[in-house]
Amino acid sequence: MFTQKHIDNFSSHETPFYFYDLELLKNTLQKIKTSAPKNYHIHYALKANAHPTLLEIIRNAGLGADCVSGNEVKRALECNFKNSDIAFAGVGKSDKEINFALDNSIFCFNVESVHELKVINELAKNKSTKANIALRINPNVDAYTHKYITTGLEENKFGINPYEFDQVLDVLKNLENINFTGLHFHIGSQIQDLTPFKNLCLRANEINKWFIQKGYLLPHINLGGGLGIDYQNPDANSIPDFEKYFAIFKQFLELQPSQEIHFELGRSIIAQCGSLISRVLYIKNGINTNFAILDAGMTELIRPALYQAYHKIENISKLELPNSTKYDVVGPICESSDCFGKAVEMPLTERGDIIAIRSAGAYGEVMSNHYNLRDQVKSVFM
Ligand code: LLP
């Protein structure tokens, strides 16, 4: 919720920029702490937002790091996450990235294929060390979310399929530089109905039992991330319902007492505390459509163009006025997909008005790019 204090602050900055509400981030982290049972270990998924200022707050709250590139592992280390709190996932880790993670003795590699297992073993052998690994399993559980962010179906490139398990165990027997320490699952992102998480628990129970029967009682079971947020009502639901989310796992996950439970949450931690702040450059009134042309575009926030994602748009220079006019809110980029929202109801809007695009803390700044040779987007914290 923006107040005069925010608007005064924003007026002194060149737009566009990302604004992060650090108090909301701290409150969100506190809520996670009070909602998660003591034996749940939460890793923050850096891919959602890897800004050092935010990472420091997240690390101080006691979370570990979930990384998907060598550079994310490097960033986590630079931001003082403990090596033993860093997990490294990703379907295509390069030798350079694996070597870097080996040199830094991270907590665990989440391994996505039989071939990758052999490569990590070889690289660890060259360094006379052992790599801790979890198998990323493709559980074939539908997350019922956008198809671009569904990851746990057989048609998706991620993870090892149950029909490969016998082969994996055969291969593992001969890999002397691998410590097999866990199972990893991640079925998708922006999951709003909790039923897919229940289905994931039931599937994870079966798979865990299968490995136990084969003689592998694994110390770590990682259920991934994916908890969705309310893009429609960022003020009413600024913190996701972590209690309900963790309650599903408490109720349906049946692990052995010695097994630790891990999560990798990204969006649910960081999305609501970030907004993309922009100014109106021009208004163009047509017969059927009015355009509000902003100085931010798909180069700063690509989610609407890429996933047809909804983000709430507000004219915060005119918060006290009623909505009266519909605008297509667009950016300056030379693409028709450079549109943040169609027929968005706003007060009569003018050049210079400040526009906030809400719930943009996750997969916003990190996915920005330099198309059209755009400047690097800046960040402001309050
Ligand atoms: N773990 C793994 C293995 C993942 O692939 C992801 C996200 C996460 C954890 C964190 O998921 P979260 O809690 O944030 O849902 N760019 C897209 C989202 C891509 C998600 C990729 N994987 C978007 O803007 O919606």
Coordinates of C-alpha atoms and ligand atoms in Angstrom, one line a residue:
M1 CA 0.0 0.0 0.0
F2 CA 1.6 3.3 -1.1
T3 CA 1.5 6.4 1.1
Q4 CA 2.5 10.0 0.6
K5 CA 5.9 9.0 2.1
H6 CA 6.5 6.7 -0.8
I7 CA 5.3 9.1 -3.5
D8 CA 7.6 11.8 -2.1
N9 CA 10.5 9.4 -2.2
F10 CA 9.7 8.2 -5.7
S11 CA 9.5 11.7 -7.0
S12 CA 13.2 12.2 -6.4
H13 CA 14.3 9.2 -8.5
E14 CA 14.8 8.8 -12.2
T15 CA 12.3 6.2 -13.5
P16 CA 12.0 3.3 -14.2
F17 CA 13.2 1.5 -11.1
Y18 CA 12.3 -1.4 -8.9
F19 CA 11.1 -0.5 -5.4
Y20 CA 11.4 -3.0 -2.6
D21 CA 9.5 -2.7 0.7
L22 CA 12.0 -4.2 3.2
E23 CA 9.6 -4.2 6.1
L24 CA 7.2 -6.4 4.1
L25 CA 10.1 -8.8 3.2
K26 CA 11.0 -9.0 6.9
N27 CA 7.4 -9.6 8.0
T28 CA 7.1 -12.3 5.3
L29 CA 10.2 -14.1 6.6
Q30 CA 9.0 -13.9 10.1
K31 CA 5.7 -15.5 9.1
I32 CA 7.6 -18.3 7.5
K33 CA 9.6 -18.8 10.7
T34 CA 6.4 -19.0 12.8
S35 CA 4.5 -21.3 10.3
A36 CA 7.2 -23.9 9.5
P37 CA 7.8 -26.8 11.9
K38 CA 11.3 -26.8 13.4
N39 CA 12.6 -29.7 11.2
Y40 CA 11.7 -27.9 8.0
H41 CA 14.7 -26.3 6.3
I42 CA 13.8 -23.4 3.9
H43 CA 16.1 -22.5 1.1
Y44 CA 15.5 -19.3 -0.8
A45 CA 15.4 -19.7 -4.6
L46 CA 17.8 -17.0 -5.9
K47 CA 16.4 -17.2 -9.4
A48 CA 13.4 -15.2 -8.2
N49 CA 15.6 -12.2 -7.2
A50 CA 19.3 -12.2 -6.4
H51 CA 19.8 -8.6 -5.3
P52 CA 22.5 -8.6 -2.5
T53 CA 20.5 -6.2 -0.3
L54 CA 17.6 -8.6 -0.3
L55 CA 19.8 -11.7 0.0
E56 CA 21.4 -10.3 3.2
I57 CA 18.0 -9.9 4.9
I58 CA 17.0 -13.4 3.7
R59 CA 20.2 -14.9 5.0
N60 CA 19.9 -13.1 8.3
A61 CA 16.5 -14.7 8.7
G62 CA 18.2 -18.1 8.6
L63 CA 17.3 -19.4 5.2
G64 CA 19.6 -21.4 3.0
A65 CA 20.1 -20.8 -0.8
D66 CA 18.8 -22.7 -3.8
C67 CA 20.8 -21.9 -6.9
V68 CA 20.5 -22.8 -10.6
S69 CA 23.8 -21.5 -12.0
G70 CA 27.4 -21.2 -11.0
N71 CA 26.9 -17.5 -10.8
E72 CA 24.0 -17.9 -8.4
V73 CA 26.2 -20.1 -6.2
K74 CA 28.9 -17.4 -6.4
R75 CA 26.4 -14.7 -5.4
A76 CA 25.1 -16.8 -2.5
L77 CA 28.7 -17.2 -1.2
E78 CA 29.4 -13.5 -1.7
C79 CA 26.3 -12.8 0.4
N80 CA 27.7 -15.0 3.1
F81 CA 25.3 -18.0 2.8
K82 CA 27.1 -20.9 4.4
N83 CA 28.5 -23.4 1.9
S84 CA 26.6 -26.1 3.8
D85 CA 23.3 -24.2 3.1
I86 CA 23.7 -24.0 -0.7
A87 CA 21.9 -26.4 -3.0
F88 CA 22.6 -26.4 -6.7
A89 CA 19.9 -27.5 -9.2
G90 CA 19.5 -27.2 -12.9
V91 CA 19.0 -29.4 -15.9
G92 CA 22.2 -28.3 -17.7
K93 CA 25.1 -27.6 -15.3
S94 CA 28.3 -27.0 -17.1
D95 CA 31.6 -28.6 -16.1
K96 CA 32.9 -25.1 -15.0
E97 CA 29.8 -24.7 -12.8
I98 CA 30.1 -28.1 -11.3
N99 CA 33.8 -27.6 -10.6
F100 CA 33.1 -24.3 -8.9
A101 CA 30.5 -25.9 -6.7
L102 CA 32.8 -28.8 -5.8
D103 CA 35.6 -26.4 -4.9
N104 CA 33.2 -24.7 -2.5
S105 CA 31.9 -27.9 -0.9
I106 CA 28.2 -27.0 -1.2
F107 CA 25.4 -28.8 0.6
C108 CA 24.1 -30.7 -2.4
F109 CA 23.8 -31.0 -6.2
N110 CA 20.2 -31.7 -7.3
V111 CA 21.0 -34.1 -10.2
E112 CA 18.6 -34.2 -13.1
S113 CA 19.8 -37.1 -15.2
V114 CA 21.8 -40.3 -15.1
H115 CA 24.3 -38.8 -17.5
E116 CA 24.9 -35.8 -15.1
L117 CA 25.5 -38.2 -12.2
K118 CA 28.4 -39.8 -14.2
V119 CA 29.9 -36.4 -15.1
I120 CA 29.7 -35.1 -11.5
N121 CA 31.4 -38.3 -10.3
E122 CA 34.2 -37.9 -12.9
L123 CA 34.8 -34.2 -12.0
A124 CA 34.7 -35.0 -8.2
K125 CA 37.2 -37.9 -8.8
N126 CA 39.6 -35.5 -10.6
K127 CA 39.6 -33.4 -7.4
S128 CA 39.8 -36.4 -5.1
T129 CA 36.6 -35.3 -3.4
K130 CA 33.1 -36.6 -3.0
A131 CA 29.9 -34.7 -4.2
N132 CA 26.7 -34.8 -2.1
I133 CA 23.8 -35.3 -4.4
A134 CA 20.1 -35.6 -4.3
L135 CA 18.2 -37.1 -7.3
R136 CA 15.7 -34.7 -8.8
I137 CA 12.7 -36.8 -9.5
N138 CA 10.1 -36.1 -12.1
P139 CA 7.0 -37.3 -10.1
N140 CA 4.5 -36.8 -13.0
V141 CA 2.3 -34.6 -10.8
D142 CA 0.4 -31.8 -12.5
A143 CA 0.8 -28.4 -10.9
Y144 CA -2.2 -26.9 -12.8
T145 CA -0.3 -23.7 -13.5
H146 CA 0.9 -21.9 -16.7
K147 CA 2.5 -24.5 -19.1
Y148 CA 5.8 -22.5 -19.2
I149 CA 6.2 -22.9 -15.4
T150 CA 5.0 -26.5 -15.1
T151 CA 8.0 -28.7 -14.4
G152 CA 6.9 -32.0 -12.8
L153 CA 5.2 -33.8 -15.8
E154 CA 6.9 -36.5 -17.9
E155 CA 6.8 -34.2 -20.9
N156 CA 9.0 -31.6 -19.1
K157 CA 12.8 -31.8 -19.4
F158 CA 13.3 -31.8 -15.6
G159 CA 14.3 -34.6 -13.3
I160 CA 14.7 -38.4 -13.4
N161 CA 11.6 -40.5 -14.2
P162 CA 10.6 -43.4 -12.0
Y163 CA 11.1 -45.9 -14.8
E164 CA 14.8 -45.0 -14.6
F165 CA 15.3 -45.7 -10.9
D166 CA 16.6 -49.3 -11.3
Q167 CA 19.2 -48.0 -13.8
V168 CA 20.1 -45.1 -11.5
L169 CA 20.8 -47.5 -8.6
D170 CA 22.9 -49.8 -10.8
V171 CA 25.0 -46.8 -12.0
L172 CA 25.3 -45.4 -8.4
K173 CA 26.9 -48.6 -7.2
N174 CA 29.9 -47.8 -9.3
L175 CA 30.2 -44.1 -8.6
E176 CA 32.7 -43.8 -5.8
N177 CA 32.9 -40.1 -5.7
I178 CA 29.1 -39.6 -5.1
N179 CA 27.3 -39.4 -1.7
F180 CA 23.7 -40.1 -2.4
T181 CA 22.0 -38.0 0.3
G182 CA 18.5 -37.1 -0.8
L183 CA 15.5 -36.9 -3.1
H184 CA 14.4 -33.6 -4.7
F185 CA 11.0 -32.6 -6.3
H186 CA 9.7 -29.4 -7.8
I187 CA 6.5 -29.5 -9.8
G188 CA 6.1 -25.9 -10.9
S189 CA 5.5 -22.3 -9.9
Q190 CA 2.6 -20.0 -9.0
I191 CA 0.6 -22.9 -7.7
Q192 CA -2.5 -21.4 -6.0
D193 CA -4.7 -24.4 -5.2
L194 CA -2.9 -26.5 -2.6
T195 CA -4.1 -29.9 -4.1
P196 CA -1.0 -30.4 -6.3
F197 CA 1.1 -30.2 -3.1
K198 CA -1.0 -32.9 -1.5
N199 CA -0.6 -35.0 -4.6
L200 CA 3.2 -34.4 -4.5
C201 CA 3.3 -35.6 -0.9
L202 CA 1.5 -38.8 -1.8
R203 CA 3.9 -39.4 -4.7
A204 CA 6.9 -38.5 -2.6
N205 CA 5.8 -41.0 0.1
E206 CA 5.7 -43.8 -2.5
I207 CA 9.0 -43.0 -4.0
N208 CA 10.7 -42.6 -0.6
K209 CA 9.4 -46.0 0.4
W210 CA 10.7 -47.5 -2.8
F211 CA 14.2 -46.2 -2.1
I212 CA 14.0 -47.4 1.6
Q213 CA 13.1 -50.9 0.4
K214 CA 16.1 -50.8 -1.8
G215 CA 18.3 -50.0 1.2
Y216 CA 18.5 -46.2 0.8
L217 CA 17.2 -44.3 3.8
L218 CA 18.1 -40.8 2.6
P219 CA 18.7 -38.0 5.1
H220 CA 17.1 -35.2 3.0
I221 CA 13.8 -34.9 1.2
N222 CA 13.4 -31.6 -0.8
L223 CA 9.9 -30.7 -1.9
G224 CA 10.9 -27.7 -4.0
G225 CA 9.0 -24.4 -4.2
G226 CA 6.0 -23.2 -6.1
L227 CA 3.6 -21.6 -3.6
G228 CA 1.7 -19.0 -5.5
I229 CA 0.8 -15.4 -4.6
D230 CA -2.3 -13.2 -5.0
Y231 CA -1.5 -10.9 -8.0
Q232 CA -5.0 -9.5 -7.9
N233 CA -5.0 -8.3 -4.3
P234 CA -1.4 -7.5 -3.4
D235 CA -2.4 -5.3 -0.4
A236 CA -5.1 -7.6 1.1
N237 CA -2.9 -10.7 0.7
S238 CA 0.6 -9.3 0.9
I239 CA 1.9 -12.4 2.7
P240 CA 1.0 -15.8 1.4
D241 CA -0.8 -18.3 3.7
F242 CA 2.4 -20.2 4.7
E243 CA 0.5 -21.9 7.6
K244 CA -1.9 -23.6 5.2
Y245 CA 0.9 -24.5 2.9
F246 CA 3.1 -26.2 5.5
A247 CA 0.0 -27.9 7.1
I248 CA -0.4 -29.9 3.8
F249 CA 3.1 -31.3 4.2
K250 CA 2.6 -31.9 7.9
Q251 CA -0.6 -33.8 7.2
F252 CA 0.3 -35.8 4.1
L253 CA 4.1 -36.3 4.0
E254 CA 5.1 -39.6 5.7
L255 CA 8.8 -39.6 6.2
Q256 CA 11.0 -41.5 8.7
P257 CA 11.9 -39.6 11.8
S258 CA 15.5 -39.2 10.7
Q259 CA 14.6 -37.6 7.4
E260 CA 15.0 -33.8 7.1
I261 CA 12.5 -31.8 5.0
H262 CA 13.7 -29.1 2.7
F263 CA 11.8 -26.5 0.6
E264 CA 13.0 -24.0 -2.0
L265 CA 10.7 -21.0 -2.0
G266 CA 11.2 -18.0 -4.3
R267 CA 8.1 -16.1 -5.5
S268 CA 6.1 -16.5 -2.2
I269 CA 9.0 -14.8 -0.3
I270 CA 9.9 -11.9 -2.6
A271 CA 7.1 -11.2 -5.1
Q272 CA 4.9 -8.9 -3.1
C273 CA 7.6 -6.7 -1.7
G274 CA 8.6 -5.4 -5.1
S275 CA 7.0 -3.0 -7.5
L276 CA 8.2 -1.6 -10.8
I277 CA 7.9 2.2 -10.7
S278 CA 7.5 4.1 -13.9
R279 CA 6.4 7.5 -15.2
V280 CA 3.9 8.2 -17.9
L281 CA 5.6 9.6 -21.0
Y282 CA 2.7 10.1 -23.3
I283 CA -1.1 9.6 -23.5
K284 CA -2.5 8.6 -26.9
N285 CA -6.3 8.7 -27.1
G286 CA -7.9 6.6 -29.9
I287 CA -11.5 5.9 -30.8
N288 CA -11.7 2.5 -29.0
T289 CA -8.4 2.5 -27.1
N290 CA -6.5 4.9 -25.0
F291 CA -2.8 4.2 -24.5
A292 CA -0.7 5.2 -21.4
I293 CA 2.8 4.9 -22.7
L294 CA 5.3 4.4 -19.8
D295 CA 9.1 4.7 -19.6
A296 CA 9.2 1.1 -18.4
G297 CA 8.7 -1.8 -20.8
M298 CA 9.0 -5.5 -21.3
T299 CA 12.7 -5.1 -20.9
E300 CA 12.2 -4.3 -17.2
L301 CA 9.3 -6.7 -16.6
I302 CA 8.8 -9.5 -19.1
R303 CA 6.2 -11.5 -17.3
P304 CA 3.0 -10.0 -19.0
A305 CA 4.6 -10.5 -22.5
L306 CA 6.0 -14.0 -21.8
Y307 CA 3.3 -15.6 -19.7
Q308 CA 0.3 -13.3 -20.3
A309 CA 0.8 -12.6 -16.5
Y310 CA -1.5 -10.2 -14.7
H311 CA 0.1 -7.5 -12.5
K312 CA -2.0 -4.9 -10.7
I313 CA -1.3 -1.4 -12.2
E314 CA -1.9 1.7 -10.2
N315 CA -1.5 5.4 -10.9
I316 CA -0.1 6.4 -7.5
S317 CA 0.1 10.1 -8.3
K318 CA -3.7 10.1 -8.3
L319 CA -4.6 7.6 -5.6
E320 CA -7.3 9.8 -4.1
L321 CA -9.2 10.1 -7.5
P322 CA -11.7 7.5 -8.6
N323 CA -11.0 5.3 -11.6
S324 CA -12.7 6.9 -14.6
T325 CA -10.9 5.9 -17.8
K326 CA -9.6 2.7 -19.4
Y327 CA -6.0 2.6 -20.7
D328 CA -3.9 0.0 -22.4
V329 CA -0.7 0.5 -20.3
V330 CA 2.2 -0.1 -22.6
G331 CA 6.0 0.4 -22.7
P332 CA 8.3 2.0 -25.2
I333 CA 9.8 -1.2 -26.8
C334 CA 9.2 -1.8 -30.5
E335 CA 7.0 -4.9 -30.0
S336 CA 3.2 -5.1 -29.7
S337 CA 3.7 -7.6 -26.9
D338 CA 5.2 -4.8 -24.8
C339 CA 1.9 -4.3 -22.9
F340 CA 1.5 -4.5 -19.1
G341 CA -2.3 -4.5 -19.1
K342 CA -5.2 -4.0 -21.4
A343 CA -8.2 -1.8 -20.6
V344 CA -6.8 -1.0 -17.1
E345 CA -9.1 1.3 -15.2
M346 CA -7.3 4.4 -13.8
P347 CA -8.1 8.0 -12.9
L348 CA -7.6 10.5 -15.8
T349 CA -3.9 10.0 -16.3
E350 CA -1.3 12.6 -17.4
R351 CA 2.3 12.8 -18.6
G352 CA 4.6 12.6 -15.5
D353 CA 2.2 10.5 -13.3
I354 CA 3.9 7.8 -11.4
I355 CA 2.6 4.3 -12.2
A356 CA 3.3 1.2 -9.9
I357 CA 3.2 -2.3 -11.4
R358 CA 2.7 -4.4 -8.4
S359 CA 3.9 -7.9 -7.2
A360 CA 7.0 -7.6 -9.3
G361 CA 9.6 -8.6 -6.7
A362 CA 10.0 -12.1 -8.1
Y363 CA 11.1 -12.8 -11.7
G364 CA 11.1 -9.1 -12.4
E365 CA 14.5 -7.5 -12.0
V366 CA 16.3 -10.8 -12.6
M367 CA 14.6 -11.3 -16.0
S368 CA 15.2 -7.7 -17.2
N369 CA 17.4 -7.4 -20.3
H370 CA 19.0 -4.9 -22.6
Y371 CA 16.9 -5.3 -25.7
N372 CA 16.8 -2.0 -27.7
L373 CA 20.0 -1.2 -25.7
R374 CA 18.0 -0.3 -22.7
D375 CA 19.8 0.8 -19.5
Q376 CA 20.2 -1.5 -16.5
V377 CA 17.1 -1.1 -14.3
K378 CA 17.9 0.4 -10.9
S379 CA 16.6 -0.5 -7.4
V380 CA 15.3 1.6 -4.5
F381 CA 14.8 0.2 -1.0
M382 CA 12.7 1.6 1.8
Ligands
LLP1 N1 13.1 -24.9 -7.2 C1 13.3 -25.1 -8.5 C2 14.0 -26.4 -8.9 C3 12.7 -24.3 -9.5 O1 12.9 -24.5 -10.8 C4 12.0 -23.1 -9.0 C5 11.5 -22.2 -10.0 C6 11.9 -22.9 -7.6 C7 12.5 -23.8 -6.8 C8 11.2 -21.7 -7.0 O2 9.9 -21.7 -7.4 P1 8.9 -20.6 -6.8 O3 8.8 -20.8 -5.3 O4 9.5 -19.2 -7.1 O5 7.6 -20.8 -7.5 N2 9.9 -16.9 -14.4 C9 8.6 -17.6 -14.0 C10 8.9 -18.5 -12.9 C11 9.9 -19.6 -13.2 C12 10.1 -20.6 -12.0 C13 11.3 -21.4 -12.3 N3 11.5 -22.3 -11.2 C14 7.6 -16.5 -13.7 O6 7.9 -15.3 -13.8 O7 6.5 -16.8 -13.3

